[in-house]
mmCIF file of C-alpha atoms and ligand atoms in Angstrom:
data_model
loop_
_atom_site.group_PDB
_atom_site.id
_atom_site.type_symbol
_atom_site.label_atom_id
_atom_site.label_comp_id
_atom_site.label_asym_id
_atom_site.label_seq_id
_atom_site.Cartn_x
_atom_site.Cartn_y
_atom_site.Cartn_z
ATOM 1 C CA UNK A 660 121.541 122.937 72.542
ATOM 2 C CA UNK A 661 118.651 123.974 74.721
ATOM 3 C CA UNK A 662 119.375 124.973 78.255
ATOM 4 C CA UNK A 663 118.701 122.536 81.621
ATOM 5 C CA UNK A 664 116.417 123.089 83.183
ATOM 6 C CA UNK A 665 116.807 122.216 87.595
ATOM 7 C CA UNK A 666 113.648 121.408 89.249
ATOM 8 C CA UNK A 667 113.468 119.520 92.915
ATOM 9 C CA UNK A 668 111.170 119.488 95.457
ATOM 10 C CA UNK A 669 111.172 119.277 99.417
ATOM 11 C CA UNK A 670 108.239 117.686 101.227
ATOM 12 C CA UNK A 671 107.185 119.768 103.892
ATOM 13 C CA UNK A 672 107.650 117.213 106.733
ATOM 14 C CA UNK A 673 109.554 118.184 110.137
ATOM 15 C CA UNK A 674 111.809 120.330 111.263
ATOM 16 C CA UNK A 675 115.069 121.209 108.302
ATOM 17 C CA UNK A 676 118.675 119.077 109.649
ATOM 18 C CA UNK A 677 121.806 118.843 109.195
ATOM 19 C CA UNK A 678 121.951 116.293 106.632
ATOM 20 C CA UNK A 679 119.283 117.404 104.779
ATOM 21 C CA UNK A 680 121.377 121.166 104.546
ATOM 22 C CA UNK A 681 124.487 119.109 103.373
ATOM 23 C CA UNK A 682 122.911 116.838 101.068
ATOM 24 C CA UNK A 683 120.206 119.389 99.842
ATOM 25 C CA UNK A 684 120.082 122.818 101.265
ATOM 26 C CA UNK A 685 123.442 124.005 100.505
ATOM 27 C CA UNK A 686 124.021 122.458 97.236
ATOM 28 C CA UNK A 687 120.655 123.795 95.934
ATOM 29 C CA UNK A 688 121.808 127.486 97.258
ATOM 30 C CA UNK A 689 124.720 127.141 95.292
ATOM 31 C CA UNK A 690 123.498 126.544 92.547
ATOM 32 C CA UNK A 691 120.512 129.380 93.215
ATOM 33 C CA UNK A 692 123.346 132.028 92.681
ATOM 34 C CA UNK A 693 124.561 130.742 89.651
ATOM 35 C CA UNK A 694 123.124 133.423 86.743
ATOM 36 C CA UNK A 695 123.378 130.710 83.952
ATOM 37 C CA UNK A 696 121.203 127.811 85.391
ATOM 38 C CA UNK A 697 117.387 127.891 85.649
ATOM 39 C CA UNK A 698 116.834 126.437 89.122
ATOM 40 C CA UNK A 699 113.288 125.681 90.733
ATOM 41 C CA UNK A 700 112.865 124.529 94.501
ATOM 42 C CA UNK A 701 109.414 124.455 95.881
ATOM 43 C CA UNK A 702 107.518 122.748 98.971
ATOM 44 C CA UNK A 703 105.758 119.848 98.211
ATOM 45 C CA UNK A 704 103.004 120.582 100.671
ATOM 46 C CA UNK A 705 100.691 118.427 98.211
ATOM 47 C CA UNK A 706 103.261 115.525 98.897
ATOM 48 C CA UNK A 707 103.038 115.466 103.008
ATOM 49 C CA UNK A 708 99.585 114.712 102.944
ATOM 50 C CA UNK A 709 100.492 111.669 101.705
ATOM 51 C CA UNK A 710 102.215 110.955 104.827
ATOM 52 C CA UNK A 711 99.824 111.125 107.214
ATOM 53 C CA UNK A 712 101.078 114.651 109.296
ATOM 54 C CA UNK A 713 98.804 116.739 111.351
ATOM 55 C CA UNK A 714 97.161 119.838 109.656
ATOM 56 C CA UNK A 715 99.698 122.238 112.260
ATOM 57 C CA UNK A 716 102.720 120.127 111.303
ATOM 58 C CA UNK A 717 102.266 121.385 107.447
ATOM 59 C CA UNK A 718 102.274 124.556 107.907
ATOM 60 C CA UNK A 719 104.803 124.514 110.969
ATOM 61 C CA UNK A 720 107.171 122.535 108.355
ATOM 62 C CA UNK A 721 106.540 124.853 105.379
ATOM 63 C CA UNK A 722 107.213 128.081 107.443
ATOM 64 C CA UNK A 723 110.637 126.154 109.288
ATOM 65 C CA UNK A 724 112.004 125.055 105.506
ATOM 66 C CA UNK A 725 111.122 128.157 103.723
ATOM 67 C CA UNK A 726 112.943 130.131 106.172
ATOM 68 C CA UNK A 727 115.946 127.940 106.222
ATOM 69 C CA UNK A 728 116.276 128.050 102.743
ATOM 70 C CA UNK A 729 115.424 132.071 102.860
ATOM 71 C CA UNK A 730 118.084 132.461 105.701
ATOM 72 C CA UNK A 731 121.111 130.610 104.566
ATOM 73 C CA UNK A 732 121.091 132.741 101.290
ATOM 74 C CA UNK A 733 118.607 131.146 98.346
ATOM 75 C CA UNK A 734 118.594 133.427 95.520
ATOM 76 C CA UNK A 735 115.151 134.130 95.222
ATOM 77 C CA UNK A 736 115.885 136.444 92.431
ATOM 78 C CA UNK A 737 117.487 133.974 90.254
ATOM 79 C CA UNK A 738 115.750 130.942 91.072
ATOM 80 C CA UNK A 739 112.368 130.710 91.233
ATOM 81 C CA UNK A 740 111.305 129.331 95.034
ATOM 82 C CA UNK A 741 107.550 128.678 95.444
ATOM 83 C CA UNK A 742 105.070 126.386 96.951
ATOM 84 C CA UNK A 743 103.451 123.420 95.504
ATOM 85 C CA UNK A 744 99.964 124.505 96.722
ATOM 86 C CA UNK A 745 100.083 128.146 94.750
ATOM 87 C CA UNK A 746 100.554 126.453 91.702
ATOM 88 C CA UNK A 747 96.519 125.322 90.698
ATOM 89 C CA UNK A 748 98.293 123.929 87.293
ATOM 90 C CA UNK A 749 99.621 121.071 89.339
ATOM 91 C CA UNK A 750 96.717 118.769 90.819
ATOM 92 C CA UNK A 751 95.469 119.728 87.269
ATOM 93 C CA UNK A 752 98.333 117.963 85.316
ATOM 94 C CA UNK A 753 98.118 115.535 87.892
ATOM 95 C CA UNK A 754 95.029 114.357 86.937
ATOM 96 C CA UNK A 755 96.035 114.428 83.013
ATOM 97 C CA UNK A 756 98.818 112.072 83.554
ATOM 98 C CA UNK A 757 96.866 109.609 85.861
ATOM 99 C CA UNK A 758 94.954 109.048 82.832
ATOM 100 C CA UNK A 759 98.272 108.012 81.130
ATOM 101 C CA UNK A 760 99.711 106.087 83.888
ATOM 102 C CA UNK A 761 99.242 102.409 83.665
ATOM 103 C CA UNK A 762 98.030 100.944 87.094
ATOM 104 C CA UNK A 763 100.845 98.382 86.803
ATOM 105 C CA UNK A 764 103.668 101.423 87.035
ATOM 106 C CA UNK A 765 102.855 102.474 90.427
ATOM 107 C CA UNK A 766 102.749 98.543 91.270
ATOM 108 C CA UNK A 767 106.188 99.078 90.948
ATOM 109 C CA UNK A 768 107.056 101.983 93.399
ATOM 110 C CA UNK A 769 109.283 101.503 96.267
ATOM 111 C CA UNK A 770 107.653 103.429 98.486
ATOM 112 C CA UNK A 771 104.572 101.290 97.944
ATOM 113 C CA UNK A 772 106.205 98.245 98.190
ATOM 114 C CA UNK A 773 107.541 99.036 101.353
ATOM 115 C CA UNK A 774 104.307 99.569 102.523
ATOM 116 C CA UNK A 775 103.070 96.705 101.073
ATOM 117 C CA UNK A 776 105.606 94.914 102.904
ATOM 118 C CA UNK A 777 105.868 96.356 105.959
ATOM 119 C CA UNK A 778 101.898 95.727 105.882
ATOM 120 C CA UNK A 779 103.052 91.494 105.388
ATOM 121 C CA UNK A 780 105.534 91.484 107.907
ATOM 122 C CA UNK A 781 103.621 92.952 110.523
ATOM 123 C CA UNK A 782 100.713 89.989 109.923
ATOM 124 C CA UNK A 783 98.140 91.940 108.404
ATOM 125 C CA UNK A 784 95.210 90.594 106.392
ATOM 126 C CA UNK A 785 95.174 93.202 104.191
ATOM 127 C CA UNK A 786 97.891 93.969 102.025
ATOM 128 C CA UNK A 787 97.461 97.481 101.559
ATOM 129 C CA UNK A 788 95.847 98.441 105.264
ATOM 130 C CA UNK A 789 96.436 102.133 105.935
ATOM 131 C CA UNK A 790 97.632 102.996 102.405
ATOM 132 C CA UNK A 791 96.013 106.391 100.899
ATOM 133 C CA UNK A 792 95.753 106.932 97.199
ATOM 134 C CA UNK A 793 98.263 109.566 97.742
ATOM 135 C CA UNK A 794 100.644 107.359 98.712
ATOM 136 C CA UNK A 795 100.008 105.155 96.021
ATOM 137 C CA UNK A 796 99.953 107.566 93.020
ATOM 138 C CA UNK A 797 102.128 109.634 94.763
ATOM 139 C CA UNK A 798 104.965 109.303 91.712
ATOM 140 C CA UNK A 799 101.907 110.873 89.625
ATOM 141 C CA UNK A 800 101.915 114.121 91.395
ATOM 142 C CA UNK A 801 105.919 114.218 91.491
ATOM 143 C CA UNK A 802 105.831 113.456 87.759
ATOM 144 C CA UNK A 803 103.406 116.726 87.563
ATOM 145 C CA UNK A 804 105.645 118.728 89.412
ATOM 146 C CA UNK A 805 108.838 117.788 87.014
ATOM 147 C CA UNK A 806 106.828 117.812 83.315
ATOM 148 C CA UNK A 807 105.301 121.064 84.782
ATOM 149 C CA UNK A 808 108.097 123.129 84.232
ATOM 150 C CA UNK A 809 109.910 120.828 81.423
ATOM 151 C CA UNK A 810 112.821 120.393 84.171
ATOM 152 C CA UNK A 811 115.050 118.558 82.532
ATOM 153 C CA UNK A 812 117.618 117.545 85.268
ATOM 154 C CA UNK A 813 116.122 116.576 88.979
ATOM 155 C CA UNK A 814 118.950 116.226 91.804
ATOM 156 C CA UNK A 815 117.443 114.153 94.266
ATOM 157 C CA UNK A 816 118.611 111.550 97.018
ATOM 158 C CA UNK A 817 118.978 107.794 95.761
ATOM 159 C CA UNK A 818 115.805 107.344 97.193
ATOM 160 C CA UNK A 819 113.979 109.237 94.842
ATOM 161 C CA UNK A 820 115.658 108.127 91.448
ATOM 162 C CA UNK A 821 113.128 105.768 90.512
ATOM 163 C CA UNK A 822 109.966 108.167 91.172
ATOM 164 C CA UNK A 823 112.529 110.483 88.515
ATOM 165 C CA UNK A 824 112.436 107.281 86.109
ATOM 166 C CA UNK A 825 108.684 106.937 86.497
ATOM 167 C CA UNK A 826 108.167 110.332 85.245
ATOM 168 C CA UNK A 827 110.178 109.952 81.955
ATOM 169 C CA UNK A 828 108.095 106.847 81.373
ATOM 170 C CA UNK A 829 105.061 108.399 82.409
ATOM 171 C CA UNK A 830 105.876 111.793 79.826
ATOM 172 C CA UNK A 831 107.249 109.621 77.166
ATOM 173 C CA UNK A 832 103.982 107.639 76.989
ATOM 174 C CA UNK A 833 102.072 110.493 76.609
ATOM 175 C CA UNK A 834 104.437 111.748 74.044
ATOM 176 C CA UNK A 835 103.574 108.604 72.188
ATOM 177 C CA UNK A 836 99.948 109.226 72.014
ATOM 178 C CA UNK A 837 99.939 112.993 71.483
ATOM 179 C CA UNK A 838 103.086 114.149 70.336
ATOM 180 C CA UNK A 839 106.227 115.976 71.410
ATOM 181 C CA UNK A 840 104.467 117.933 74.251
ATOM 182 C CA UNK A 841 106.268 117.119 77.446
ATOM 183 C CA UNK A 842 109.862 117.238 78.343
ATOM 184 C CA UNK A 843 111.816 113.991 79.138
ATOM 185 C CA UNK A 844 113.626 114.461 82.769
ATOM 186 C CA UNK A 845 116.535 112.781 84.124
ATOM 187 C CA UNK A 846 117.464 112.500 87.876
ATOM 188 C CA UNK A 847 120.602 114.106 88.851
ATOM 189 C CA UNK A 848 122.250 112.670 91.554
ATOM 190 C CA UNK A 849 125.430 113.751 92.775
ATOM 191 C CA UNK A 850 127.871 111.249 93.933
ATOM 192 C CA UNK A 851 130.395 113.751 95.663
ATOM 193 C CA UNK A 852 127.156 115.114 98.404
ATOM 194 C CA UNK A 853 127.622 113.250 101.834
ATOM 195 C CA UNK A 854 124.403 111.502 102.929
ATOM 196 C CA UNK A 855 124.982 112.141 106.866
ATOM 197 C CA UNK A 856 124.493 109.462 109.733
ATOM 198 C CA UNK A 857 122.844 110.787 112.330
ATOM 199 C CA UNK A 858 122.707 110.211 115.976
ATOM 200 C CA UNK A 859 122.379 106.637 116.383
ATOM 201 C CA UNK A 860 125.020 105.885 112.850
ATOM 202 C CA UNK A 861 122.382 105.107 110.911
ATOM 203 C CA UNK A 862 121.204 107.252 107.965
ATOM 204 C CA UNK A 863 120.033 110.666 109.471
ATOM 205 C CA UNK A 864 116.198 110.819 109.475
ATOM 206 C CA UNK A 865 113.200 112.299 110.809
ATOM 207 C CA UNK A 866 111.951 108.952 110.751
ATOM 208 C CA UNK A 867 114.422 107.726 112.658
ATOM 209 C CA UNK A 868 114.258 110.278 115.180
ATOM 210 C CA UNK A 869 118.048 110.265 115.277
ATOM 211 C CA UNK A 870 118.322 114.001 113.429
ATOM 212 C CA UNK A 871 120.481 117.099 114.782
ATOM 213 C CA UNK A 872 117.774 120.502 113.625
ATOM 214 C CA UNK A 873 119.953 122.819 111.962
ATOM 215 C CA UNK A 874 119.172 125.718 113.426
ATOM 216 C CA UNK A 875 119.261 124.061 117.142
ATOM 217 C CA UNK A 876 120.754 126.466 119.775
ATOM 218 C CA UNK A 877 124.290 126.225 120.497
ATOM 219 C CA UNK A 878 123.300 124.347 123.917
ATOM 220 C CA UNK A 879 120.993 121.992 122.499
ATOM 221 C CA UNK A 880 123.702 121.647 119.164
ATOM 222 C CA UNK A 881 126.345 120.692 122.140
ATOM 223 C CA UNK A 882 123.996 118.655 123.549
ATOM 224 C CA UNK A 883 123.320 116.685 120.265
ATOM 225 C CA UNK A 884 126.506 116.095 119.266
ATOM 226 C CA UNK A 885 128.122 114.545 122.485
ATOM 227 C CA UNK A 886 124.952 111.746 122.720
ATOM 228 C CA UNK A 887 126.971 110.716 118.704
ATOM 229 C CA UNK A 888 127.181 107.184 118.909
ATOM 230 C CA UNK A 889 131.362 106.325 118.823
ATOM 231 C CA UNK A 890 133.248 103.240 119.511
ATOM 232 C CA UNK A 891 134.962 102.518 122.855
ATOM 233 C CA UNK A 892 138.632 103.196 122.010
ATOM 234 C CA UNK A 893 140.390 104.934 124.600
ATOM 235 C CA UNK A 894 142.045 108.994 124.503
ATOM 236 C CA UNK A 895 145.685 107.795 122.604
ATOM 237 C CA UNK A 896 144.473 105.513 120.823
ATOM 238 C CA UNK A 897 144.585 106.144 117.042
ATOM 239 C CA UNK A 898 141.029 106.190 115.844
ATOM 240 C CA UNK A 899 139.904 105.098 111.864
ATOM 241 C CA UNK A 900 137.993 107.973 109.918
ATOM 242 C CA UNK A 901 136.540 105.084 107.857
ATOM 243 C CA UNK A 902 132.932 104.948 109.647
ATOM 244 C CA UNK A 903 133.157 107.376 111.750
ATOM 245 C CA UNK A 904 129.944 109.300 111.925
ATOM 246 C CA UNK A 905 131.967 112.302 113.840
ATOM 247 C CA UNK A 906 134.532 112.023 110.976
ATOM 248 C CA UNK A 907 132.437 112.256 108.443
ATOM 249 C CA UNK A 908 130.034 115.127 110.017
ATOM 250 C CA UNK A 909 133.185 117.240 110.454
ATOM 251 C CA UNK A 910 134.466 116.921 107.088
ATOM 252 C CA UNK A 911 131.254 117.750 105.718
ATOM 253 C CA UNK A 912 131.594 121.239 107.114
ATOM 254 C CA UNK A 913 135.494 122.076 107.275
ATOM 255 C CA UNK A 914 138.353 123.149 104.820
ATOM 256 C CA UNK A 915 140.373 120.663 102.906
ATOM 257 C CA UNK A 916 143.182 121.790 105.400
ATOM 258 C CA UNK A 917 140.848 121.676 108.668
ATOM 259 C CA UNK A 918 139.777 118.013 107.106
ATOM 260 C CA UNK A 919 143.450 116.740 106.754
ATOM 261 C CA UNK A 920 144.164 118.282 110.249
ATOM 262 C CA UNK A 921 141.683 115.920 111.669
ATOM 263 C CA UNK A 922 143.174 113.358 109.866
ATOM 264 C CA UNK A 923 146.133 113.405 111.877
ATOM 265 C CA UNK A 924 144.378 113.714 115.111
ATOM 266 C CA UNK A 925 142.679 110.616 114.348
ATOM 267 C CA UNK A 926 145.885 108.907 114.191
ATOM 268 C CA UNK A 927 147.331 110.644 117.055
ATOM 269 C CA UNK A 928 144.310 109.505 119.129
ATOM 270 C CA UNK A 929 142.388 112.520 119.559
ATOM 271 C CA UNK A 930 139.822 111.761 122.549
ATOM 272 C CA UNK A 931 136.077 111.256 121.289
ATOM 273 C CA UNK A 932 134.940 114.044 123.698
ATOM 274 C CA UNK A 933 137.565 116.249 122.132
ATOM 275 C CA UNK A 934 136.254 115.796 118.816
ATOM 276 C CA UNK A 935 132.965 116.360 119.886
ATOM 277 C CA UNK A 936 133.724 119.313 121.405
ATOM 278 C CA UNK A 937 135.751 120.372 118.001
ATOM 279 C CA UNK A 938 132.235 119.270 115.728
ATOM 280 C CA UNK A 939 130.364 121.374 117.686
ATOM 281 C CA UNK A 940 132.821 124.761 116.971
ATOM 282 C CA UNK A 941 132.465 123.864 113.577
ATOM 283 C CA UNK A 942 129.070 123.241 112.856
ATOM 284 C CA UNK A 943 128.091 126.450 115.331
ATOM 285 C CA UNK A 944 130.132 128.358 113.154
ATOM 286 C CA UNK A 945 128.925 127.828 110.268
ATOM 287 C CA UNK A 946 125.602 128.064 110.997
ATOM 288 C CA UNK A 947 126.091 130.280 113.857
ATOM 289 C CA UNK A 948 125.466 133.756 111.131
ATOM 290 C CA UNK A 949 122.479 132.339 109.497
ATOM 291 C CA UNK A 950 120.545 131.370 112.602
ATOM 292 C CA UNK A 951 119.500 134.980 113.554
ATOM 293 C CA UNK A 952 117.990 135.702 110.256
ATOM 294 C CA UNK A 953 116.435 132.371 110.228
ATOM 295 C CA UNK A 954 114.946 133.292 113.848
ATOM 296 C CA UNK A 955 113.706 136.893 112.401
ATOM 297 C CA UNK A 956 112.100 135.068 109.750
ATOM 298 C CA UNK A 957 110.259 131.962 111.816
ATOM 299 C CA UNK A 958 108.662 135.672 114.051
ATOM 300 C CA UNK A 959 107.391 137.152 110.888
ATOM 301 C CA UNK A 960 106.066 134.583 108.517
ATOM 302 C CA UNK A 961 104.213 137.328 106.534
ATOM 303 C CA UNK A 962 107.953 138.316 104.922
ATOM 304 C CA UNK A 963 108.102 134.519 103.968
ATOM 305 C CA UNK A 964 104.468 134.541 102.857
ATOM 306 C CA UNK A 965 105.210 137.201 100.356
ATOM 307 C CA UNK A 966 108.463 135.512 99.173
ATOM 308 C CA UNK A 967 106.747 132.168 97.964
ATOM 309 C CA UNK A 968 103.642 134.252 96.135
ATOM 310 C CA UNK A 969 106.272 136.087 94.595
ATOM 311 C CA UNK A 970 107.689 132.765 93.560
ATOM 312 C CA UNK A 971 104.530 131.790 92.722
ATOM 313 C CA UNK A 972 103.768 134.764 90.626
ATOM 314 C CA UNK A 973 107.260 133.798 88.096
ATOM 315 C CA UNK A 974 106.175 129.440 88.225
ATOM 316 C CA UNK A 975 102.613 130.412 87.062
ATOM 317 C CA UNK A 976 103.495 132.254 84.380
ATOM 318 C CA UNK A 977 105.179 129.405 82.962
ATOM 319 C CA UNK A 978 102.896 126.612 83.987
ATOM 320 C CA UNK A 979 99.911 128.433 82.915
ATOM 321 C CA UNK A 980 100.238 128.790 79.212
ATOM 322 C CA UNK A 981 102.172 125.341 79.221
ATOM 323 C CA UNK A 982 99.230 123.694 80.400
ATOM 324 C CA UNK A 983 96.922 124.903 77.971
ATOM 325 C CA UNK A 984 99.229 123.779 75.694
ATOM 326 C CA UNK A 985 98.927 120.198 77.291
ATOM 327 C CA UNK A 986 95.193 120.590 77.052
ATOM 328 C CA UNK A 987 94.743 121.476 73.781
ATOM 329 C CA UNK A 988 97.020 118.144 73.288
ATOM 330 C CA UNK A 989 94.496 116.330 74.759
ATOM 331 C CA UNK A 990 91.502 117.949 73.493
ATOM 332 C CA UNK A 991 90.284 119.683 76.838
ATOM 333 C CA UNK A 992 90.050 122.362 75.356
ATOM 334 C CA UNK A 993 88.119 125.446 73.930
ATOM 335 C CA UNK A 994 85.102 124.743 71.131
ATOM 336 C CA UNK A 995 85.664 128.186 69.360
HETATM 337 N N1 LIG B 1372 109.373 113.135 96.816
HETATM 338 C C1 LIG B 1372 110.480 114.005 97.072
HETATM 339 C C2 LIG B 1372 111.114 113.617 98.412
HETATM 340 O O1 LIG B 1372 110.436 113.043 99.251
HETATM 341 C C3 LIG B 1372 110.056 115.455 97.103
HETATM 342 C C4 LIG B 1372 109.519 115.876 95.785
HETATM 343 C C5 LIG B 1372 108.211 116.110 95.473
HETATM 344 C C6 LIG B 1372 110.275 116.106 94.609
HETATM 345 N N2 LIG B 1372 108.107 116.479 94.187
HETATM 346 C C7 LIG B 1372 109.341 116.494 93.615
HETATM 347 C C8 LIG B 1372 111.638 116.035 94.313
HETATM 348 C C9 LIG B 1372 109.753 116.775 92.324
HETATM 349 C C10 LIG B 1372 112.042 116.333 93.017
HETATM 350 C C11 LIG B 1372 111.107 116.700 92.028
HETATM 351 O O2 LIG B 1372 112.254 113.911 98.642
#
């Protein structure tokens, strides 16, 4: 049996949260340390563009994730950690499987669609006003980031599963044509990780504007966490965990023991701003070591400069040869 092969990416949009540490950061460290996976994380600095952000917000985003996941313990020896961007290889196998993807596939995105419709709903004339072809063929690009490196496993969010999908179609139909060149992935996506609500309950989100920043000060942590949307019930009244945003956030960070202490709180009727107060200790905590390094790092972005062309240095040596592989598939290739 061949090994897997772990490949995900992280658009480099906004400022790293909470729930993106819970439902990506720390499982992906994890997993960095462990010496019998092959594990690739990179910034998909390609993918923001398709999202409209300013030219400062890129880079500001790329340093601020980089140095999260370089501060809270990635193993950069182990896993290879690089950015989309260094990797030429990329935009080039980009371009090879846009000339194997049928028009009619990336009809079928979500993310399109929502645009579509969002486009329709707010009365336009024109269905696709404001959309970019990187938004479009966006799945293209994530399908060259997977087949690049033969991942075969991708864990990614729910939201993501069917760009995952579109990939294996995309690599199986070039298979078709030109043989068994590219590596069939499949998304991973792990039931037990907590997708967060934020702020306002609703999913946490940049977009939403509802996100806590993981590395936030202790006073502006505090801060965030007492504005957390609760119900009304009074101090002494026993609360439900079921829903509970606070609930939920703690037990995303505590023991087994800490969780089932809550537990009982709850049904004592532990005061909201008591468990508030009790979130906050908890998160700060456990963030609490990590956010001096992460500070050290955000002042000298040359040490995280060197860390991704480093990265860089390991993903090219695989994506290089593989591609001319892929060319020589396709007949791009040398005359003699
Ligand atoms: N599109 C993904 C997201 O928004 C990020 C991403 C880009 C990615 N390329 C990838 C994830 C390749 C997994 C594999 O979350």
């Amino acid at each position: 049996m061949t090994q897997d092969i772990y490949l995900t990416g992280i658009t480099t949009t906004g400022t790293p949260h909470i729930g993106n540490y819970v439902g990506a950061i720390r499982p992906g460290i994890e997993a960095s340390k462990d010496p019998t996976k092959k594990n690739y994380y990179f910034l998909a600095d390609y993918h923001a563009l398709a999202k409209n952000e300013d030219p400062d917000k890129i880079s500001q985003s790329t340093l601020e994730i980089s140095a999260a996941w370089l501060a809270l313990g990635l193993d950069t020896q182990n896993a290879i950690f690089y950015r989309q961007s260094d990797i030429s290889e990329i935009p080039q196998l980009n371009w090879i499987l846009a000339s194997m993807t049928a028009k009619g596939l990336m009809n079928r995105a979500h993310s399109y669609k929502a645009a579509v419709a969002t486009n329709a709903q707010g009365g336009n004339k024109d269905p696709d006003k404001g959309i970019t072809m990187a938004l479009y063929s966006y799945p293209i690009l994530m399908a060259a980031d997977i087949l690049m490196f033969k991942a075969t496993k991708v864990p990614v969010g729910r939201d993501q599963k069917q760009h995952v999908e579109m990939a294996r179609d995309i690599a199986q139909r070039f298979n078709h044509h030109f043989g068994d060149v590219l590596v069939l992935p499949d998304p991973l996506i792990d039931a037990d990780t907590a997708v967060l609500a934020g702020l306002d309950g609703r999913k946490m989100s940049k977009s939403y504007n509802n996100a806590i920043p993981l590395f936030a000060d202790a006073t502006r942590l505090r801060k965030l966490i007492m504005k957390i949307k609760t119900n009304s019930l009074e101090p002494g009244v026993p609360k439900e965990t079921d829903g509970s945003t606070l609930y939920d956030m703690y037990k995303a960070f505590a023991t087994t023991q800490e969780t089932m202490d809550i537990e009982a709180r709850y049904a004592d009727g532990i005061a909201w701003g008591e468990m508030k107060q009790l979130l906050f200790e908890l998160i700060n905590d456990h963030i609490h070591p990590a956010r001096e390094e992460y500070e050290r790092l955000m002042g000298n972005p040359a040490i995280v400069e060197a860390e991704l062309l480093q990265g860089a240095e390991r993903a090219r040596e695989v994506a290089a040869p593989y591609l001319a592989e892929i060319r020589d598939a396709i007949g791009v290739r040398k005359l003699g």
